[in-house]
Coordinates of C-alpha atoms in Angstrom, one line a residue:
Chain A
X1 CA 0.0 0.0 0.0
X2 CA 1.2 3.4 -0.9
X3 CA 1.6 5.4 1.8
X4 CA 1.5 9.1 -0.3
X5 CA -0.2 8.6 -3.2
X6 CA -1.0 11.9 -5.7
X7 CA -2.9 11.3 -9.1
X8 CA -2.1 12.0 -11.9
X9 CA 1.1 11.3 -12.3
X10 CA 1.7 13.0 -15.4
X11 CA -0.2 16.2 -16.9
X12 CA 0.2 18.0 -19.9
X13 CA -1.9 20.7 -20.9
X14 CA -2.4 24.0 -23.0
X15 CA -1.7 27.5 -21.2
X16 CA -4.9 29.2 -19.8
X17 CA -6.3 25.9 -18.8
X18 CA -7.4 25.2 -15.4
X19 CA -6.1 22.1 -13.7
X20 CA -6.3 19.4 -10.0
X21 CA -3.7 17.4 -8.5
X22 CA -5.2 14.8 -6.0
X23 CA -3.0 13.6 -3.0
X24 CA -3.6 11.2 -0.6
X25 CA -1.9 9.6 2.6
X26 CA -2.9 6.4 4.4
X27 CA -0.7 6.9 6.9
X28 CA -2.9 8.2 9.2
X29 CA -0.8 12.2 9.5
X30 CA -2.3 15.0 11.0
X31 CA 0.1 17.5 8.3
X32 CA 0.0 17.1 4.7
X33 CA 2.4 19.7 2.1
X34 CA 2.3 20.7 -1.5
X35 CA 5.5 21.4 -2.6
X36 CA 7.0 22.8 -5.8
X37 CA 10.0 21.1 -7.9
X38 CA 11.5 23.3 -10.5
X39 CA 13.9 22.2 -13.4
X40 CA 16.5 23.2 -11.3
X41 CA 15.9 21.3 -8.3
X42 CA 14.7 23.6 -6.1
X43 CA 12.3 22.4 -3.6
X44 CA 9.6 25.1 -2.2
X45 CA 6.8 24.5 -0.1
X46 CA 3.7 26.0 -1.2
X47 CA 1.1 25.0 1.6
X48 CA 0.1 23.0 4.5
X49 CA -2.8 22.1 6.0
X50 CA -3.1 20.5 9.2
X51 CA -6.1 18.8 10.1
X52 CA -7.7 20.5 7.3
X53 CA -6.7 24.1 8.2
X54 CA -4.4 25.9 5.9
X55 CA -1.2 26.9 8.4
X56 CA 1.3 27.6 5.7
X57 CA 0.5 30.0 2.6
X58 CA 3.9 31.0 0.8
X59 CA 4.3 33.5 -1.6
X60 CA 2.1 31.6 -4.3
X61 CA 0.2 33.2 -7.3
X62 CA -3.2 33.1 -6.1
X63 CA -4.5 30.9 -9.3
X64 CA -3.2 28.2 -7.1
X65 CA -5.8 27.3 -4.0
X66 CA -5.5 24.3 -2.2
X67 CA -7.6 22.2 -0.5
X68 CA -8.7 19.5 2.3
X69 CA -11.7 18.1 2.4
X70 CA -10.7 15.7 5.4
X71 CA -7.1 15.3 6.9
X72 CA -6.0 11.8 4.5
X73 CA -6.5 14.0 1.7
X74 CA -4.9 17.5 0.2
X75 CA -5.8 18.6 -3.7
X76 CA -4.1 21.7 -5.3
X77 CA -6.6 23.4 -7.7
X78 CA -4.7 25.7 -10.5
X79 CA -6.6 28.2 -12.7
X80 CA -5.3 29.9 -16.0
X81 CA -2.1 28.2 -16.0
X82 CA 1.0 29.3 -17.3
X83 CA 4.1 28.5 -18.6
X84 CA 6.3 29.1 -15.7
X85 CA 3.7 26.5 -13.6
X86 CA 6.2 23.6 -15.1
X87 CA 7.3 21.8 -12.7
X88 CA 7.0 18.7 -10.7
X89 CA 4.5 19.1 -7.4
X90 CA 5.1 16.8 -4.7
X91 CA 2.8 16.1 -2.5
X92 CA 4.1 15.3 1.4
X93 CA 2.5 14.6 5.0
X94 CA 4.0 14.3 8.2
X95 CA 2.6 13.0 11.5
X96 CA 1.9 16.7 13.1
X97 CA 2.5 20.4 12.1
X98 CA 6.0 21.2 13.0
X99 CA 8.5 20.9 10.8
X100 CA 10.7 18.8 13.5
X101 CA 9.0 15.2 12.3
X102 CA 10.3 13.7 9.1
X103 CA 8.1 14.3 6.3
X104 CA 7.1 11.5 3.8
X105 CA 6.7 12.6 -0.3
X106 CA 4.5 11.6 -3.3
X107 CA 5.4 10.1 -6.2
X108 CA 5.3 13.9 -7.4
X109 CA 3.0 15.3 -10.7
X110 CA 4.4 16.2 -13.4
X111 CA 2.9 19.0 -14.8
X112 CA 3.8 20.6 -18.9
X113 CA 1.7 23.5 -19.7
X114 CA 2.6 24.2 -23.3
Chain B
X1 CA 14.5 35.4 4.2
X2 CA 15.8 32.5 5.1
X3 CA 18.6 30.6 2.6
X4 CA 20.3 27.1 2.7
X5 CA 22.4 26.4 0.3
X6 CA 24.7 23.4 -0.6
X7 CA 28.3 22.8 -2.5
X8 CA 28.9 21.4 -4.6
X9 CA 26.0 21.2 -6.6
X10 CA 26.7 18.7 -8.6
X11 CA 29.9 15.6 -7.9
X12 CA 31.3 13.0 -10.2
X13 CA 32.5 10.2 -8.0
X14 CA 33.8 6.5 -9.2
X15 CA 32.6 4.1 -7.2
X16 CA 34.5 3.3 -4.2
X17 CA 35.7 6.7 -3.8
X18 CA 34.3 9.2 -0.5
X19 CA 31.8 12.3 -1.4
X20 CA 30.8 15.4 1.2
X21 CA 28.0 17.5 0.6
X22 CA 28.0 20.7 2.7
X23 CA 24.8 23.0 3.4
X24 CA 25.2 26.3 5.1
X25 CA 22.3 28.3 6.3
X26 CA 22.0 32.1 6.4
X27 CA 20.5 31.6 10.0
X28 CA 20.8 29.6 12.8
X29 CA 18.8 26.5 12.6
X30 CA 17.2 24.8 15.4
X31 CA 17.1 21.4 13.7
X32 CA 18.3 20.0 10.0
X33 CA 16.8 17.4 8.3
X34 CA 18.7 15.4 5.4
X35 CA 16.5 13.6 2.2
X36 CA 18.1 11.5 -0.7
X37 CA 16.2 11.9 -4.0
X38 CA 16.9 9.6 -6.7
X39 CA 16.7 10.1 -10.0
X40 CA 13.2 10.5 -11.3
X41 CA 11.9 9.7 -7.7
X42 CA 11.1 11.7 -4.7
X43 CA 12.6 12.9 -1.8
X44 CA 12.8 10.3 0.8
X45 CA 13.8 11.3 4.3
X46 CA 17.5 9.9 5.6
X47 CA 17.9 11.7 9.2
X48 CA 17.4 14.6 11.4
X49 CA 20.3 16.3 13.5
X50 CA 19.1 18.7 16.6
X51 CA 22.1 19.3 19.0
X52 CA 25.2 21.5 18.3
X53 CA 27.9 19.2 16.9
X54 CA 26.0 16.3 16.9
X55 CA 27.4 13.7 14.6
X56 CA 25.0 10.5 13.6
X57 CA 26.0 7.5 11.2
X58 CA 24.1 5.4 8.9
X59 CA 26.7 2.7 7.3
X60 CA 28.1 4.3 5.2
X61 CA 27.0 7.8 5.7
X62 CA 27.6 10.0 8.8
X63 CA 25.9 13.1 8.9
X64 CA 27.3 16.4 11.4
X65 CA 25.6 19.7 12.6
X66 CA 27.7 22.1 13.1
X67 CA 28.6 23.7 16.5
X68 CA 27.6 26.8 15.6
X69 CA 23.9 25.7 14.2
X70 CA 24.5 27.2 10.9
X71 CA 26.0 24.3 9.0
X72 CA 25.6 20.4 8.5
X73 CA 27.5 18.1 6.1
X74 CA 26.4 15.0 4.9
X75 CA 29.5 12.3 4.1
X76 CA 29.6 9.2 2.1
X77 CA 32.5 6.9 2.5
X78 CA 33.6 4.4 -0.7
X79 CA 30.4 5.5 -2.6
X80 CA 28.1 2.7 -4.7
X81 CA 26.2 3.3 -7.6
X82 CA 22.9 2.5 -5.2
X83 CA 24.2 6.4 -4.0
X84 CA 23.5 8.3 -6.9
X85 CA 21.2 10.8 -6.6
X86 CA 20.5 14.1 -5.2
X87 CA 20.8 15.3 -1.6
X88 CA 19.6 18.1 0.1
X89 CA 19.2 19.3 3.2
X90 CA 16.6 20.7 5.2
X91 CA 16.3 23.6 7.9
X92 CA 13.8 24.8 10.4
X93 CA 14.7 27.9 12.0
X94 CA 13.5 28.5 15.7
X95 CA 9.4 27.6 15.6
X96 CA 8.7 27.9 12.2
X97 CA 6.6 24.6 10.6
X98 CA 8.1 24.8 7.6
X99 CA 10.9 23.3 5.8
X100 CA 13.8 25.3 4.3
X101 CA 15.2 23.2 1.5
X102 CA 19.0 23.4 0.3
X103 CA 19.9 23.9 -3.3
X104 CA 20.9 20.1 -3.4
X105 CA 23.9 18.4 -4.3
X106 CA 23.9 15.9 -7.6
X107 CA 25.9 12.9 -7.0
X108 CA 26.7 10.3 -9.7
X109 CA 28.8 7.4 -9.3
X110 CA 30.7 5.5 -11.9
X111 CA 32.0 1.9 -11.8

């Protein structure tokens, strides 16, 4: 069983399109994460949520709006997308808020727009 | 804002030899966290480090914080191809909840 699972895995699609990235966690966490991975490597947190309340909210373009319906689950909702949305998005939970515990990652999205 | 940022980014190895990644933050960090991603995978979580000049080993890889907070290295002695990958490192500063990522370090290892 996959502990962080995020659907799809792939996702290509035209600019000015509007696009969801489902993640999940069986792992019974309390904190889940949407990361961003650029070409370049970088890793940058987007959000977190703990038990479904948003407690992180970097400096993200507000076409991008999270969301958690119940604490297992986190999806990342993007409007009018754009070129510079490329990336891979990792999805990630950890057992509590606090960035002290270890922090377990998706199998990642990734996302062309063309 | 807070930076972490790793050298070198990116180390050609042949297997057998020893690799060091280093990551220096801009502030003091009140714990670091190290992850290995492999190629075309995700980052996977390898240890955490919370006392000044605390030093922890994992076979092959022994990990240091530095005394000062501000630094951490991550060293791998007579490297295997299973190694490649990239590295970073990960600091939280004071009570923050969130993650600072390094830059990463690429290694590749050659028979």
């Amino acid at each position: 069983d996959t502990a962080v699972s995020q659907t799809p895995k792939y996702l290509v699609t035209q600019m000015g399109n509007d696009k969801s990235i489902k993640c999940e966690q069986n792992l019974g966490h309390d904190t889940m994460y949407w990361y961003k991975q650029d070409s370049k490597k970088f890793l940058k947190i987007m959000f977190s949520y703990n038990n479904k309340e948003l407690i992180i909210n970097e400096t993200v373009p507000n076409r991008f709006s999270p969301k958690s319906p119940d604490k297992a689950h986190l999806n990342l909702h993007i409007n009018s997308l754009e070129l510079g949305d490329s990336a891979v998005y990792f999805c990630a939970s950890s057992q509590a808020a606090g960035a002290a515990y270890e922090q377990y990652f998706g199998p990642g999205t990734r996302l062309t727009v063309t | 804002g807070q930076q972490v940022m790793q050298i070198p980014q990116y180390q050609h190895v042949q297997e057998g030899e020893d690799f060091t990644t280093y990551c220096n933050s801009s502030t003091t960090l009140s714990n670091i966290q190290w992850y290995k991603q492999r190629p075309g995978g995700h980052p996977v979580f390898l240890i955490q480090l919370v006392k000044s000049g605390e030093v922890k080993k994992q076979k092959r890889l022994t990990f240091q914080f530095g005394e000062a907070k501000k630094n951490s290295s991550l060293h791998i002695t007579a490297t295997q191809t299973t190694d490649v990958g990239t590295y970073f490192c990960a600091g939280i500063t004071g009570t923050a909840s969130k993650l600072t990522f390094g830059t990463g370090t690429r290694l590749q290892v050659t028979l």
